[in-house]
Phi, psi and omega in degrees: 000136178287157175307315179296342190298315187284334170290322174292320178301312176304316178300316178293324176297315179301316181291314179303318179296312178304316180295321173298323179300314183291321177303311182302315179301308187296321186289344178293069182199175177292123004265149171241152181256137172306135181076018177288181179269015186309321185254024191288323186299306181299325182290345176280356183273110184289332178295313181287328169308303177297316182295315176293322180295323187284324179296317187278347182079016181198164174291117176266101179288007176288345178264018180303324181299347179293345176291343180286338178263317183296322181286321176295326180303326186297327178267318183262352183083210192269050185292337184288322179295327180264337183249330198238333192287128179288332174291314184293329178289325182294319179296312183299312182301322185263356182302321190290339173302330183257007176308300181306308177304323179296322182296315180299323191255004183300320189290328185271344181288343181078192188287120175306329183290339179288343180278348196290330176291339178312317183291327175287332172290312182306312172307316182286323173295321179299320189277328181289319178295324184292324178297332175275002174098010186248103186268099171238014183288340175288346180290319179243006169296136184296325188280315174296319178296324187280322178295316179298311181307301182297324181292317191260338180235303186287317174300315172302324177296309174303317181302313180292317181295314179298318176293332176292316184295305182287326174294317175299318183287330177294339180262357178267122180314315185293334187244346187304324181297328178265324187284327183295310173304314175301315181299314181297322179287328189274330176299127180087355165247274175285326178248159192275148177298319182253154178292134189255139164205148187228130170300143175070009175304326180295329176290312183294320169297324178292323178295315174303317184289326177298319173303303186293312179298339179294347176294352178292338187269318185198155173298139182045049175307321185294317181290320180289321187251332193242315193314116179287322178298314178302321176299312183294321173295333175293315182293323188281329184259005185289336177251029184293168187265338179273117187231150177273128178235149181235130176281102181301332188281335185265342181294128174262010178064028179285343174075006178304328181281329179290327175291330177276353186283116189279356179244004182054048183258358187254131181232183177053045180052036172101357183268328189259158181213133174260102190293337177298334188251347181289134180245025178058036185276346176063021178290324177299321182298319179290321194283341186287113179285355177259350183069029182275354183254145175210153178250113191230159171270141186210144184252008179300133183293160176109159170262352181059024176282143177296134184288344182276345182281146176301143188291144173276000188263155174295133169284173183296317178302313188295323182291320179296318178298329181283321172297321178301302181311309182300318188292328172284326180290327178311294182297315186305314191291325184286339178293112184219096168306326180308328183286350181265354176293144175296309172237147185237149174266006173279095185262117175281155179302156176290135190089357181295148172297169169306151185312321172296315185284322179301317185293332181287328192258334186285127181253017179050040184276341179082012179295314183297321174304310177296320184288332185299122183292339179253009180055041184269339191252133191224145175293138178275146166261274187237012186297333182242034176083159184313320181289353180256011181305128181071011175284164182269151177221146176269126179243104185293338183291338181260319181202159181242167178274118181294140189294327173259001188279132174226030184298316184306310178298329180288325187265353184288119184287342185241003192073012174300325167251111188285146181290124175246141171287167183288332177285320178289331173301323182297330176268359182278123177254116178251359177170187183222141184268145184232128183261134173265109187290336177293338177255327185297139189292318174302320178282316194281327187245346183076031183219154186281146176218111183252008184316302188298321180287321182295321180281345187294128185274352182291141187297335178252004176060113182274346172253127175223175183237161170234124177280118172223166175266133184230176177253127177279178182287343181266009172092354180280149173275120186228164175272120190234140174275115181265131184270147171222150186254131171275098187300340181283348183243349179275135183265344183084025187298320176090014174292325178301320180286321179294318180273355175313120188279002181289127180291151184079230183286136189287158174275354174227130194226146175268133183227155186233112177294160182300332182211081184291148188289131180081003179290157178269112179252000000 
């Protein structure tokens, strides 16, 4: 096999895994099959597994698939980062955009090797926060970040654009014979049946864009300096047996291999290798004009890191700083005035654990939001405090919780949203509807409006009427049906709020007490 073969194979594997990742994102919608592969990517992260287990105070066995990455890493090094990571593939695909800017900023960026210890600090802060019950690992974990971004930002953008183009072409006489069948075939397969939009998606997209744009400072800057999963795999793989070797006699010190390395793992003019950083991309193998480089299995101890290179280890001062920052962040993140409110508009998905447990288990992957058939679930920013960022909430004005739907629990990778049977779903209370008399049409305008009662899905109707005499806007005395809510029957599905004909804020809204009577906790 020729030297370029391995580099080409890696690129093909990277593309294949990325396409499989996209296919799973697209397929995460109604209907889904229990036990499907929809959530496999976030469950491959050992970083998420450790952080979630620390926050929950128990082993979360949903992350056992992470061993399929972690165990081979002990022998092969950080192969996952170079071959399988969907975020790494996205960074590589867009890296060329930043080549010119990176060359222009290289002098101002400082030594690229000096950034390498940063990721260990990020990993340490993430795990120390989790130990204090603050689960924020999913915000910056590469697999959770990738799933969340593609599911709630990039796929909806593509969906809207494709529908606009194909729909417009289908309405054009010259193109409709070709476009209309294609549009019909793609709806429900590659494209969603319903229009998708997510609140706060711009923040998710901005974080993703920042990860990609960081390559202006160094190739794969995120992977070298920030990625907590990369840090964990670097620790696991630094003593792996698959090693880059160089024939010193054949090497001309041309540094072509150094320039080709996307992780800045090559030192000593091509002779040295920092194996904790090498992702087995084999670009150096292809770049070497002398054929002096090979990758071989070796049990020799050591990391072969150049003694002239800055250390990738944290200094004592950095370690103390990390512990101090984490100690300050734990109480700071927990300070949340919203939790002291008697009623909250923060409606969690059906089957969600109580707020504290839910926060510990949720990894912010966005799978539940993508799966929701009514587009009812949306990412939170700071409505539940800093520790709740990107967790899901139900926004009834945009979508309601279908009576028989249990998809969010089916696709939740950690059990933060428990799987419910359809019978169990009927008993699950996520909130209670509250009527605002200053906006409700019967009270505000003195005329009937029966919408909320008509759409209420409970078999015994949790919204009912009292007939009373009232004064209309014209001054007449009329008999009006005033709605009221049977709180003991209401499940908080939100369809009444969604269908309320009052413009702007609905006259009936779903609110969640801290411990609603009959709630599934």
